[in-house]
Each structure stands twice: as C-alpha cells, then as structure tokens.
Amino acid sequence: MKKIIFIISLMFLITGCTNINELSYDEIIQEFSTKPLKSNNYRTGYKYYLPREMQVVDSTLFNEVLEDGQNTYYLYVDTVSYLNNVSYDFKNDEMNIYFANIAYDDKYGYVEINLYENEQYLVEIMYNYAKIEVIVDEKYINKALLSAINILKSIEYNDSIITNLLEEDVLNFAEEEFNIFENTNNDDNYVEFSDDSYESNEQEIPDTDLIN
C-alpha cells in the first residue's frame, strides 16, 4: 500500500500540474520565461501556437479573433514595428488593478488589468510586437492571462515576407488602424467584428498546456 501511495505522489511531482486559479498574477507571468510551444497556426509574415481549447473565428491580415468557449480574444500583430525594431516605455497610470512590465529574451511588453464594466475586467497583454485584449469575468482572468501568454511568447516572424509586404506598400493601413503600444482604459481602439462574420475554423491542436 505504501508503495502505491509513493508512486501516485511521484506522478504528481513529475507532471507538475498546478491549479491555475491558485496562482497569483506574478506567478502566471513567469510563464513568459518558459520555452514556447511549437507553432500550429501560420499567417502571412508570422506564425504562433494556439492552445488546444481555443479556435480562430475570424482572421484578417494582422488581426485575429479567437475564442475559448467562454471569452473572445482580440490579437493584433504589428509587423511594421517589429521590422523597424521600435522601442517604447510602458508606464503604470496607477489606476490599474494590476500592471507589470515584461522583458524576456530581448522581447518586452506589459500586462495590464482594469475593471471594465458590469463586474468584468479588461485584460491587455503586449509582448513581442503583438497584443491580446480580452474582457472576462474575474474567475477567468488567470485562464485568459495564461492563454494570451502562450500565444504571444510563441509568435515568430518571417523577415523576408514582411519586408516584401512593406515594399509592396501593403502595410500602410496597418500602422494607422491600431497602435498596440498605446495601452488604454477604454475600448475605443478595439477592432470590431460582426457576429455574422464568425466562421468556425477548428483544427487538430497539440496536448493541453501545463504550468511546470
């Protein structure tokens, strides 16, 4: 009997699974320092990993709408700033519920959480020249943070494709459409998508993410 208990305990130690709701925001953000999972979504000029429980419901050149069954995530990718190696400083306006600057692997950004309305929260994460915004109930904040982190840290850019697009002047509209470096406390900068335009785009995704 003791042997069985030992084996079960050892399995828990090896897997390192943690209830995400028991973690602090600071602990979740440490996931930026772990190795990103292999990309499974490929776009013009970049690719990224999409967690198993999520799907793409709308996609334009550098904007994606993602869903996880409870919430809708808006992903913006700024290939222009990436190619030009733009650098910014992000400052806390002291009105946020939570704010943290991020810097890993020579990539940078911020995490910001604000009370939105109707007891919901606006979660904004910018990292590696891409940004995710999602409005969630408080019980989903940790899950949204982890999903967004896994996506943003996995983004890889294709310099040659982005350069070709710039030369063709295709990206001019993207610079004016949305500035991912401008963190706000309102939804004025959201890209709006009509509900009728959502189309399911389910695909086979690798195993569930675990926090080690």
mmCIF file with all atom_site columns, C-alpha atoms in Angstrom:
data_model
loop_
_atom_site.group_PDB
_atom_site.id
_atom_site.type_symbol
_atom_site.label_atom_id
_atom_site.label_alt_id
_atom_site.label_comp_id
_atom_site.label_asym_id
_atom_site.label_entity_id
_atom_site.label_seq_id
_atom_site.pdbx_PDB_ins_code
_atom_site.Cartn_x
_atom_site.Cartn_y
_atom_site.Cartn_z
_atom_site.occupancy
_atom_site.B_iso_or_equiv
_atom_site.pdbx_formal_charge
_atom_site.auth_seq_id
_atom_site.auth_comp_id
_atom_site.auth_asym_id
_atom_site.auth_atom_id
_atom_site.pdbx_PDB_model_num
ATOM 1   C CA . MET A 1 1   ? 0.000   0.000  0.000   1.00 0.00 ? 1   MET A CA 1
ATOM 2   C CA . LYS A 1 2   ? 2.830   2.388  0.884   1.00 0.00 ? 2   LYS A CA 1
ATOM 3   C CA . LYS A 1 3   ? 4.418   1.603  -2.478  1.00 0.00 ? 3   LYS A CA 1
ATOM 4   C CA . ILE A 1 4   ? 1.221   2.589  -4.336  1.00 0.00 ? 4   ILE A CA 1
ATOM 5   C CA . ILE A 1 5   ? 0.947   5.872  -2.432  1.00 0.00 ? 5   ILE A CA 1
ATOM 6   C CA . PHE A 1 6   ? 4.591   6.646  -3.208  1.00 0.00 ? 6   PHE A CA 1
ATOM 7   C CA . ILE A 1 7   ? 4.085   6.024  -6.931  1.00 0.00 ? 7   ILE A CA 1
ATOM 8   C CA . ILE A 1 8   ? 0.989   8.271  -7.049  1.00 0.00 ? 8   ILE A CA 1
ATOM 9   C CA . SER A 1 9   ? 2.829   11.049 -5.193  1.00 0.00 ? 9   SER A CA 1
ATOM 10  C CA . LEU A 1 10  ? 5.763   10.733 -7.572  1.00 0.00 ? 10  LEU A CA 1
ATOM 11  C CA . MET A 1 11  ? 3.446   11.099 -10.583 1.00 0.00 ? 11  MET A CA 1
ATOM 12  C CA . PHE A 1 12  ? 2.112   14.391 -9.233  1.00 0.00 ? 12  PHE A CA 1
ATOM 13  C CA . LEU A 1 13  ? 5.642   15.684 -8.683  1.00 0.00 ? 13  LEU A CA 1
ATOM 14  C CA . ILE A 1 14  ? 6.734   14.717 -12.190 1.00 0.00 ? 14  ILE A CA 1
ATOM 15  C CA . THR A 1 15  ? 3.762   16.241 -14.013 1.00 0.00 ? 15  THR A CA 1
ATOM 16  C CA . GLY A 1 16  ? 3.983   19.469 -12.011 1.00 0.00 ? 16  GLY A CA 1
ATOM 17  C CA . CYS A 1 17  ? 0.345   20.303 -12.691 1.00 0.00 ? 17  CYS A CA 1
ATOM 18  C CA . THR A 1 18  ? -0.962  23.315 -10.793 1.00 0.00 ? 18  THR A CA 1
ATOM 19  C CA . ASN A 1 19  ? -4.475  24.692 -10.388 1.00 0.00 ? 19  ASN A CA 1
ATOM 20  C CA . ILE A 1 20  ? -4.170  27.945 -12.284 1.00 0.00 ? 20  ILE A CA 1
ATOM 21  C CA . ASN A 1 21  ? -6.778  29.666 -10.096 1.00 0.00 ? 21  ASN A CA 1
ATOM 22  C CA . GLU A 1 22  ? -4.479  29.266 -7.107  1.00 0.00 ? 22  GLU A CA 1
ATOM 23  C CA . LEU A 1 23  ? -1.672  31.236 -8.753  1.00 0.00 ? 23  LEU A CA 1
ATOM 24  C CA . SER A 1 24  ? -1.015  34.961 -8.419  1.00 0.00 ? 24  SER A CA 1
ATOM 25  C CA . TYR A 1 25  ? -0.752  37.202 -11.483 1.00 0.00 ? 25  TYR A CA 1
ATOM 26  C CA . ASP A 1 26  ? 3.001   37.471 -10.900 1.00 0.00 ? 26  ASP A CA 1
ATOM 27  C CA . GLU A 1 27  ? 3.345   33.675 -10.884 1.00 0.00 ? 27  GLU A CA 1
ATOM 28  C CA . ILE A 1 28  ? 1.413   33.317 -14.140 1.00 0.00 ? 28  ILE A CA 1
ATOM 29  C CA . ILE A 1 29  ? 3.542   35.970 -15.830 1.00 0.00 ? 29  ILE A CA 1
ATOM 30  C CA . GLN A 1 30  ? 6.605   33.855 -15.076 1.00 0.00 ? 30  GLN A CA 1
ATOM 31  C CA . GLU A 1 31  ? 5.351   31.605 -17.906 1.00 0.00 ? 31  GLU A CA 1
ATOM 32  C CA . PHE A 1 32  ? 6.936   34.133 -20.266 1.00 0.00 ? 32  PHE A CA 1
ATOM 33  C CA . SER A 1 33  ? 10.305  32.746 -19.175 1.00 0.00 ? 33  SER A CA 1
ATOM 34  C CA . THR A 1 34  ? 9.490   29.160 -20.224 1.00 0.00 ? 34  THR A CA 1
ATOM 35  C CA . LYS A 1 35  ? 10.067  27.667 -23.665 1.00 0.00 ? 35  LYS A CA 1
ATOM 36  C CA . PRO A 1 36  ? 7.214   28.405 -26.113 1.00 0.00 ? 36  PRO A CA 1
ATOM 37  C CA . LEU A 1 37  ? 5.257   25.556 -27.649 1.00 0.00 ? 37  LEU A CA 1
ATOM 38  C CA . LYS A 1 38  ? 5.599   24.745 -31.338 1.00 0.00 ? 38  LYS A CA 1
ATOM 39  C CA . SER A 1 39  ? 3.569   26.903 -33.729 1.00 0.00 ? 39  SER A CA 1
ATOM 40  C CA . ASN A 1 40  ? 0.420   25.375 -35.211 1.00 0.00 ? 40  ASN A CA 1
ATOM 41  C CA . ASN A 1 41  ? -1.087  28.449 -36.925 1.00 0.00 ? 41  ASN A CA 1
ATOM 42  C CA . TYR A 1 42  ? 0.600   30.038 -39.925 1.00 0.00 ? 42  TYR A CA 1
ATOM 43  C CA . ARG A 1 43  ? -0.156  33.523 -41.213 1.00 0.00 ? 43  ARG A CA 1
ATOM 44  C CA . THR A 1 44  ? 1.361   35.979 -43.699 1.00 0.00 ? 44  THR A CA 1
ATOM 45  C CA . GLY A 1 45  ? 4.655   37.052 -42.137 1.00 0.00 ? 45  GLY A CA 1
ATOM 46  C CA . TYR A 1 46  ? 4.270   35.276 -38.796 1.00 0.00 ? 46  TYR A CA 1
ATOM 47  C CA . LYS A 1 47  ? 3.196   32.081 -37.039 1.00 0.00 ? 47  LYS A CA 1
ATOM 48  C CA . TYR A 1 48  ? 2.086   31.238 -33.499 1.00 0.00 ? 48  TYR A CA 1
ATOM 49  C CA . TYR A 1 49  ? 0.869   28.496 -31.143 1.00 0.00 ? 49  TYR A CA 1
ATOM 50  C CA . LEU A 1 50  ? -2.876  28.314 -30.480 1.00 0.00 ? 50  LEU A CA 1
ATOM 51  C CA . PRO A 1 51  ? -3.849  26.458 -27.257 1.00 0.00 ? 51  PRO A CA 1
ATOM 52  C CA . ARG A 1 52  ? -5.920  23.300 -27.726 1.00 0.00 ? 52  ARG A CA 1
ATOM 53  C CA . GLU A 1 53  ? -9.104  24.727 -26.208 1.00 0.00 ? 53  GLU A CA 1
ATOM 54  C CA . MET A 1 54  ? -9.110  27.791 -28.496 1.00 0.00 ? 54  MET A CA 1
ATOM 55  C CA . GLN A 1 55  ? -10.159 28.359 -32.088 1.00 0.00 ? 55  GLN A CA 1
ATOM 56  C CA . VAL A 1 56  ? -9.851  31.128 -34.682 1.00 0.00 ? 56  VAL A CA 1
ATOM 57  C CA . VAL A 1 57  ? -13.263 32.607 -35.517 1.00 0.00 ? 57  VAL A CA 1
ATOM 58  C CA . ASP A 1 58  ? -12.128 35.500 -37.713 1.00 0.00 ? 58  ASP A CA 1
ATOM 59  C CA . SER A 1 59  ? -8.844  36.460 -39.346 1.00 0.00 ? 59  SER A CA 1
ATOM 60  C CA . THR A 1 60  ? -7.628  39.421 -41.393 1.00 0.00 ? 60  THR A CA 1
ATOM 61  C CA . LEU A 1 61  ? -4.061  40.292 -42.416 1.00 0.00 ? 61  LEU A CA 1
ATOM 62  C CA . PHE A 1 62  ? -2.756  41.146 -38.929 1.00 0.00 ? 62  PHE A CA 1
ATOM 63  C CA . ASN A 1 63  ? -5.853  40.842 -36.722 1.00 0.00 ? 63  ASN A CA 1
ATOM 64  C CA . GLU A 1 64  ? -7.269  37.600 -35.312 1.00 0.00 ? 64  GLU A CA 1
ATOM 65  C CA . VAL A 1 65  ? -10.395 36.895 -33.270 1.00 0.00 ? 65  VAL A CA 1
ATOM 66  C CA . LEU A 1 66  ? -10.026 33.854 -31.012 1.00 0.00 ? 66  LEU A CA 1
ATOM 67  C CA . GLU A 1 67  ? -12.455 32.078 -28.690 1.00 0.00 ? 67  GLU A CA 1
ATOM 68  C CA . ASP A 1 68  ? -12.024 29.569 -25.864 1.00 0.00 ? 68  ASP A CA 1
ATOM 69  C CA . GLY A 1 69  ? -15.647 28.664 -25.169 1.00 0.00 ? 69  GLY A CA 1
ATOM 70  C CA . GLN A 1 70  ? -16.181 31.430 -22.611 1.00 0.00 ? 70  GLN A CA 1
ATOM 71  C CA . ASN A 1 71  ? -14.388 34.523 -23.900 1.00 0.00 ? 71  ASN A CA 1
ATOM 72  C CA . THR A 1 72  ? -13.334 36.287 -27.089 1.00 0.00 ? 72  THR A CA 1
ATOM 73  C CA . TYR A 1 73  ? -9.711  37.367 -27.546 1.00 0.00 ? 73  TYR A CA 1
ATOM 74  C CA . TYR A 1 74  ? -8.518  40.037 -29.988 1.00 0.00 ? 74  TYR A CA 1
ATOM 75  C CA . LEU A 1 75  ? -4.989  39.510 -31.298 1.00 0.00 ? 75  LEU A CA 1
ATOM 76  C CA . TYR A 1 76  ? -3.139  42.324 -33.075 1.00 0.00 ? 76  TYR A CA 1
ATOM 77  C CA . VAL A 1 77  ? 0.277   41.770 -34.674 1.00 0.00 ? 77  VAL A CA 1
ATOM 78  C CA . ASP A 1 78  ? 2.403   44.830 -35.509 1.00 0.00 ? 78  ASP A CA 1
ATOM 79  C CA . THR A 1 79  ? 4.852   43.612 -38.144 1.00 0.00 ? 79  THR A CA 1
ATOM 80  C CA . VAL A 1 80  ? 5.817   47.188 -39.075 1.00 0.00 ? 80  VAL A CA 1
ATOM 81  C CA . SER A 1 81  ? 7.098   47.983 -35.579 1.00 0.00 ? 81  SER A CA 1
ATOM 82  C CA . TYR A 1 82  ? 8.789   44.584 -35.430 1.00 0.00 ? 82  TYR A CA 1
ATOM 83  C CA . LEU A 1 83  ? 10.708  45.138 -38.659 1.00 0.00 ? 83  LEU A CA 1
ATOM 84  C CA . ASN A 1 84  ? 11.709  48.654 -37.586 1.00 0.00 ? 84  ASN A CA 1
ATOM 85  C CA . ASN A 1 85  ? 12.680  47.444 -34.089 1.00 0.00 ? 85  ASN A CA 1
ATOM 86  C CA . VAL A 1 86  ? 10.534  50.114 -32.433 1.00 0.00 ? 86  VAL A CA 1
ATOM 87  C CA . SER A 1 87  ? 11.177  50.612 -28.708 1.00 0.00 ? 87  SER A CA 1
ATOM 88  C CA . TYR A 1 88  ? 8.735   52.016 -26.138 1.00 0.00 ? 88  TYR A CA 1
ATOM 89  C CA . ASP A 1 89  ? 8.496   52.534 -22.384 1.00 0.00 ? 89  ASP A CA 1
ATOM 90  C CA . PHE A 1 90  ? 5.310   51.401 -20.695 1.00 0.00 ? 90  PHE A CA 1
ATOM 91  C CA . LYS A 1 91  ? 4.186   53.171 -17.531 1.00 0.00 ? 91  LYS A CA 1
ATOM 92  C CA . ASN A 1 92  ? 1.557   52.368 -14.945 1.00 0.00 ? 92  ASN A CA 1
ATOM 93  C CA . ASP A 1 93  ? -1.062  55.110 -14.664 1.00 0.00 ? 93  ASP A CA 1
ATOM 94  C CA . GLU A 1 94  ? -1.738  53.988 -11.053 1.00 0.00 ? 94  GLU A CA 1
ATOM 95  C CA . MET A 1 95  ? -5.414  53.434 -11.856 1.00 0.00 ? 95  MET A CA 1
ATOM 96  C CA . ASN A 1 96  ? -4.908  49.814 -12.882 1.00 0.00 ? 96  ASN A CA 1
ATOM 97  C CA . ILE A 1 97  ? -5.900  46.840 -10.772 1.00 0.00 ? 97  ILE A CA 1
ATOM 98  C CA . TYR A 1 98  ? -2.669  45.223 -11.921 1.00 0.00 ? 98  TYR A CA 1
ATOM 99  C CA . PHE A 1 99  ? 0.250   46.341 -14.080 1.00 0.00 ? 99  PHE A CA 1
ATOM 100 C CA . ALA A 1 100 ? 3.637   44.790 -14.843 1.00 0.00 ? 100 ALA A CA 1
ATOM 101 C CA . ASN A 1 101 ? 6.378   45.423 -17.365 1.00 0.00 ? 101 ASN A CA 1
ATOM 102 C CA . ILE A 1 102 ? 7.680   42.311 -19.134 1.00 0.00 ? 102 ILE A CA 1
ATOM 103 C CA . ALA A 1 103 ? 11.157  41.631 -20.517 1.00 0.00 ? 103 ALA A CA 1
ATOM 104 C CA . TYR A 1 104 ? 12.296  38.163 -21.578 1.00 0.00 ? 104 TYR A CA 1
ATOM 105 C CA . ASP A 1 105 ? 14.671  37.024 -24.344 1.00 0.00 ? 105 ASP A CA 1
ATOM 106 C CA . ASP A 1 106 ? 15.239  40.601 -25.534 1.00 0.00 ? 106 ASP A CA 1
ATOM 107 C CA . LYS A 1 107 ? 11.491  40.985 -26.026 1.00 0.00 ? 107 LYS A CA 1
ATOM 108 C CA . TYR A 1 108 ? 9.375   43.362 -23.995 1.00 0.00 ? 108 TYR A CA 1
ATOM 109 C CA . GLY A 1 109 ? 5.845   44.474 -23.236 1.00 0.00 ? 109 GLY A CA 1
ATOM 110 C CA . TYR A 1 110 ? 3.368   44.867 -20.403 1.00 0.00 ? 110 TYR A CA 1
ATOM 111 C CA . VAL A 1 111 ? 0.412   43.229 -18.661 1.00 0.00 ? 111 VAL A CA 1
ATOM 112 C CA . GLU A 1 112 ? -2.480  45.411 -17.551 1.00 0.00 ? 112 GLU A CA 1
ATOM 113 C CA . ILE A 1 113 ? -5.756  44.516 -15.848 1.00 0.00 ? 113 ILE A CA 1
ATOM 114 C CA . ASN A 1 114 ? -8.541  47.051 -15.361 1.00 0.00 ? 114 ASN A CA 1
ATOM 115 C CA . LEU A 1 115 ? -12.111 46.944 -14.107 1.00 0.00 ? 115 LEU A CA 1
ATOM 116 C CA . TYR A 1 116 ? -14.222 47.345 -17.248 1.00 0.00 ? 116 TYR A CA 1
ATOM 117 C CA . GLU A 1 117 ? -17.965 47.320 -16.520 1.00 0.00 ? 117 GLU A CA 1
ATOM 118 C CA . ASN A 1 118 ? -20.642 45.027 -15.080 1.00 0.00 ? 118 ASN A CA 1
ATOM 119 C CA . GLU A 1 119 ? -18.016 43.399 -12.833 1.00 0.00 ? 119 GLU A CA 1
ATOM 120 C CA . GLN A 1 120 ? -15.948 42.372 -15.841 1.00 0.00 ? 120 GLN A CA 1
ATOM 121 C CA . TYR A 1 121 ? -12.244 43.034 -16.392 1.00 0.00 ? 121 TYR A CA 1
ATOM 122 C CA . LEU A 1 122 ? -10.241 44.193 -19.381 1.00 0.00 ? 122 LEU A CA 1
ATOM 123 C CA . VAL A 1 123 ? -7.017  42.193 -19.698 1.00 0.00 ? 123 VAL A CA 1
ATOM 124 C CA . GLU A 1 124 ? -4.370  43.650 -22.029 1.00 0.00 ? 124 GLU A CA 1
ATOM 125 C CA . ILE A 1 125 ? -1.053  41.942 -22.760 1.00 0.00 ? 125 ILE A CA 1
ATOM 126 C CA . MET A 1 126 ? 1.529   43.299 -25.200 1.00 0.00 ? 126 MET A CA 1
ATOM 127 C CA . TYR A 1 127 ? 4.690   41.307 -25.932 1.00 0.00 ? 127 TYR A CA 1
ATOM 128 C CA . ASN A 1 128 ? 6.993   40.744 -28.891 1.00 0.00 ? 128 ASN A CA 1
ATOM 129 C CA . TYR A 1 129 ? 5.221   43.335 -31.094 1.00 0.00 ? 129 TYR A CA 1
ATOM 130 C CA . ALA A 1 130 ? 1.826   41.690 -30.662 1.00 0.00 ? 130 ALA A CA 1
ATOM 131 C CA . LYS A 1 131 ? -1.080  42.402 -28.337 1.00 0.00 ? 131 LYS A CA 1
ATOM 132 C CA . ILE A 1 132 ? -4.068  40.497 -26.973 1.00 0.00 ? 132 ILE A CA 1
ATOM 133 C CA . GLU A 1 133 ? -7.132  42.104 -25.412 1.00 0.00 ? 133 GLU A CA 1
ATOM 134 C CA . VAL A 1 134 ? -9.972  40.208 -23.730 1.00 0.00 ? 134 VAL A CA 1
ATOM 135 C CA . ILE A 1 135 ? -12.855 41.171 -21.442 1.00 0.00 ? 135 ILE A CA 1
ATOM 136 C CA . VAL A 1 136 ? -13.581 38.489 -18.837 1.00 0.00 ? 136 VAL A CA 1
ATOM 137 C CA . ASP A 1 137 ? -15.344 37.750 -15.572 1.00 0.00 ? 137 ASP A CA 1
ATOM 138 C CA . GLU A 1 138 ? -12.983 37.753 -12.598 1.00 0.00 ? 138 GLU A CA 1
ATOM 139 C CA . LYS A 1 139 ? -12.938 33.936 -12.392 1.00 0.00 ? 139 LYS A CA 1
ATOM 140 C CA . TYR A 1 140 ? -11.489 33.747 -15.926 1.00 0.00 ? 140 TYR A CA 1
ATOM 141 C CA . ILE A 1 141 ? -8.670  36.287 -15.501 1.00 0.00 ? 141 ILE A CA 1
ATOM 142 C CA . ASN A 1 142 ? -5.965  33.719 -14.726 1.00 0.00 ? 142 ASN A CA 1
ATOM 143 C CA . LYS A 1 143 ? -7.009  31.467 -17.582 1.00 0.00 ? 143 LYS A CA 1
ATOM 144 C CA . ALA A 1 144 ? -7.062  34.397 -20.008 1.00 0.00 ? 144 ALA A CA 1
ATOM 145 C CA . LEU A 1 145 ? -3.608  35.503 -18.873 1.00 0.00 ? 145 LEU A CA 1
ATOM 146 C CA . LEU A 1 146 ? -2.098  32.066 -19.412 1.00 0.00 ? 146 LEU A CA 1
ATOM 147 C CA . SER A 1 147 ? -3.727  31.577 -22.827 1.00 0.00 ? 147 SER A CA 1
ATOM 148 C CA . ALA A 1 148 ? -2.581  35.006 -24.018 1.00 0.00 ? 148 ALA A CA 1
ATOM 149 C CA . ILE A 1 149 ? 0.950   34.437 -22.731 1.00 0.00 ? 149 ILE A CA 1
ATOM 150 C CA . ASN A 1 150 ? 1.243   31.087 -24.504 1.00 0.00 ? 150 ASN A CA 1
ATOM 151 C CA . ILE A 1 151 ? 0.164   32.717 -27.770 1.00 0.00 ? 151 ILE A CA 1
ATOM 152 C CA . LEU A 1 152 ? 2.288   35.869 -27.565 1.00 0.00 ? 152 LEU A CA 1
ATOM 153 C CA . LYS A 1 153 ? 5.530   34.209 -26.491 1.00 0.00 ? 153 LYS A CA 1
ATOM 154 C CA . SER A 1 154 ? 5.232   31.705 -29.364 1.00 0.00 ? 154 SER A CA 1
ATOM 155 C CA . ILE A 1 155 ? 4.959   34.275 -32.177 1.00 0.00 ? 155 ILE A CA 1
ATOM 156 C CA . GLU A 1 156 ? 7.738   34.015 -34.754 1.00 0.00 ? 156 GLU A CA 1
ATOM 157 C CA . TYR A 1 157 ? 8.168   36.498 -37.593 1.00 0.00 ? 157 TYR A CA 1
ATOM 158 C CA . ASN A 1 158 ? 9.329   35.905 -41.157 1.00 0.00 ? 158 ASN A CA 1
ATOM 159 C CA . ASP A 1 159 ? 11.516  38.892 -42.004 1.00 0.00 ? 159 ASP A CA 1
ATOM 160 C CA . SER A 1 160 ? 11.661  38.254 -45.760 1.00 0.00 ? 160 SER A CA 1
ATOM 161 C CA . ILE A 1 161 ? 7.880   38.039 -46.146 1.00 0.00 ? 161 ILE A CA 1
ATOM 162 C CA . ILE A 1 162 ? 7.305   41.133 -44.002 1.00 0.00 ? 162 ILE A CA 1
ATOM 163 C CA . THR A 1 163 ? 9.943   43.060 -45.982 1.00 0.00 ? 163 THR A CA 1
ATOM 164 C CA . ASN A 1 164 ? 8.275   42.102 -49.267 1.00 0.00 ? 164 ASN A CA 1
ATOM 165 C CA . LEU A 1 165 ? 4.920   43.273 -47.961 1.00 0.00 ? 165 LEU A CA 1
ATOM 166 C CA . LEU A 1 166 ? 6.424   46.586 -46.881 1.00 0.00 ? 166 LEU A CA 1
ATOM 167 C CA . GLU A 1 167 ? 7.989   47.084 -50.291 1.00 0.00 ? 167 GLU A CA 1
ATOM 168 C CA . GLU A 1 168 ? 4.604   46.492 -51.876 1.00 0.00 ? 168 GLU A CA 1
ATOM 169 C CA . ASP A 1 169 ? 3.171   49.145 -49.546 1.00 0.00 ? 169 ASP A CA 1
ATOM 170 C CA . VAL A 1 170 ? 0.602   46.666 -48.220 1.00 0.00 ? 170 VAL A CA 1
ATOM 171 C CA . LEU A 1 171 ? 1.214   47.522 -44.580 1.00 0.00 ? 171 LEU A CA 1
ATOM 172 C CA . ASN A 1 172 ? 0.498   51.247 -44.678 1.00 0.00 ? 172 ASN A CA 1
ATOM 173 C CA . PHE A 1 173 ? -3.072  50.751 -43.454 1.00 0.00 ? 173 PHE A CA 1
ATOM 174 C CA . ALA A 1 174 ? -1.954  48.524 -40.572 1.00 0.00 ? 174 ALA A CA 1
ATOM 175 C CA . GLU A 1 175 ? 0.107   51.301 -38.970 1.00 0.00 ? 175 GLU A CA 1
ATOM 176 C CA . GLU A 1 176 ? -2.893  53.629 -38.875 1.00 0.00 ? 176 GLU A CA 1
ATOM 177 C CA . GLU A 1 177 ? -5.506  51.039 -37.950 1.00 0.00 ? 177 GLU A CA 1
ATOM 178 C CA . PHE A 1 178 ? -4.247  50.220 -34.462 1.00 0.00 ? 178 PHE A CA 1
ATOM 179 C CA . ASN A 1 179 ? -1.309  51.140 -32.258 1.00 0.00 ? 179 ASN A CA 1
ATOM 180 C CA . ILE A 1 180 ? -0.612  48.148 -29.999 1.00 0.00 ? 180 ILE A CA 1
ATOM 181 C CA . PHE A 1 181 ? 1.817   50.175 -27.887 1.00 0.00 ? 181 PHE A CA 1
ATOM 182 C CA . GLU A 1 182 ? -0.931  52.514 -26.680 1.00 0.00 ? 182 GLU A CA 1
ATOM 183 C CA . ASN A 1 183 ? -2.474  50.933 -23.588 1.00 0.00 ? 183 ASN A CA 1
ATOM 184 C CA . THR A 1 184 ? -5.852  52.463 -22.788 1.00 0.00 ? 184 THR A CA 1
ATOM 185 C CA . ASN A 1 185 ? -8.604  52.192 -20.223 1.00 0.00 ? 185 ASN A CA 1
ATOM 186 C CA . ASN A 1 186 ? -11.427 52.162 -22.750 1.00 0.00 ? 186 ASN A CA 1
ATOM 187 C CA . ASP A 1 187 ? -12.496 50.155 -25.766 1.00 0.00 ? 187 ASP A CA 1
ATOM 188 C CA . ASP A 1 188 ? -12.120 52.904 -28.381 1.00 0.00 ? 188 ASP A CA 1
ATOM 189 C CA . ASN A 1 189 ? -9.260  51.093 -30.077 1.00 0.00 ? 189 ASN A CA 1
ATOM 190 C CA . TYR A 1 190 ? -10.953 47.714 -30.387 1.00 0.00 ? 190 TYR A CA 1
ATOM 191 C CA . VAL A 1 191 ? -11.254 46.231 -33.833 1.00 0.00 ? 191 VAL A CA 1
ATOM 192 C CA . GLU A 1 192 ? -14.940 45.480 -34.260 1.00 0.00 ? 192 GLU A CA 1
ATOM 193 C CA . PHE A 1 193 ? -16.078 42.262 -35.908 1.00 0.00 ? 193 PHE A CA 1
ATOM 194 C CA . SER A 1 194 ? -19.654 41.467 -36.858 1.00 0.00 ? 194 SER A CA 1
ATOM 195 C CA . ASP A 1 195 ? -21.095 38.327 -35.261 1.00 0.00 ? 195 ASP A CA 1
ATOM 196 C CA . ASP A 1 196 ? -22.244 37.159 -38.711 1.00 0.00 ? 196 ASP A CA 1
ATOM 197 C CA . SER A 1 197 ? -18.621 37.069 -39.899 1.00 0.00 ? 197 SER A CA 1
ATOM 198 C CA . TYR A 1 198 ? -17.556 34.471 -37.334 1.00 0.00 ? 198 TYR A CA 1
ATOM 199 C CA . GLU A 1 199 ? -16.766 31.187 -39.011 1.00 0.00 ? 199 GLU A CA 1
ATOM 200 C CA . SER A 1 200 ? -15.599 28.127 -37.107 1.00 0.00 ? 200 SER A CA 1
ATOM 201 C CA . ASN A 1 201 ? -12.072 27.138 -38.041 1.00 0.00 ? 201 ASN A CA 1
ATOM 202 C CA . GLU A 1 202 ? -11.397 24.148 -35.789 1.00 0.00 ? 202 GLU A CA 1
ATOM 203 C CA . GLN A 1 203 ? -8.229  22.162 -36.320 1.00 0.00 ? 203 GLN A CA 1
ATOM 204 C CA . GLU A 1 204 ? -6.245  19.465 -34.590 1.00 0.00 ? 204 GLU A CA 1
ATOM 205 C CA . ILE A 1 205 ? -4.141  21.026 -31.833 1.00 0.00 ? 205 ILE A CA 1
ATOM 206 C CA . PRO A 1 206 ? -1.393  19.511 -29.637 1.00 0.00 ? 206 PRO A CA 1
ATOM 207 C CA . ASP A 1 207 ? -1.876  18.423 -25.997 1.00 0.00 ? 207 ASP A CA 1
ATOM 208 C CA . THR A 1 208 ? -3.064  20.746 -23.244 1.00 0.00 ? 208 THR A CA 1
ATOM 209 C CA . ASP A 1 209 ? -0.577  23.256 -21.789 1.00 0.00 ? 209 ASP A CA 1
ATOM 210 C CA . LEU A 1 210 ? 0.773   22.631 -18.301 1.00 0.00 ? 210 LEU A CA 1
ATOM 211 C CA . ILE A 1 211 ? 2.471   25.019 -15.921 1.00 0.00 ? 211 ILE A CA 1
ATOM 212 C CA . ASN A 1 212 ? 5.669   23.451 -14.664 1.00 0.00 ? 212 ASN A CA 1
#
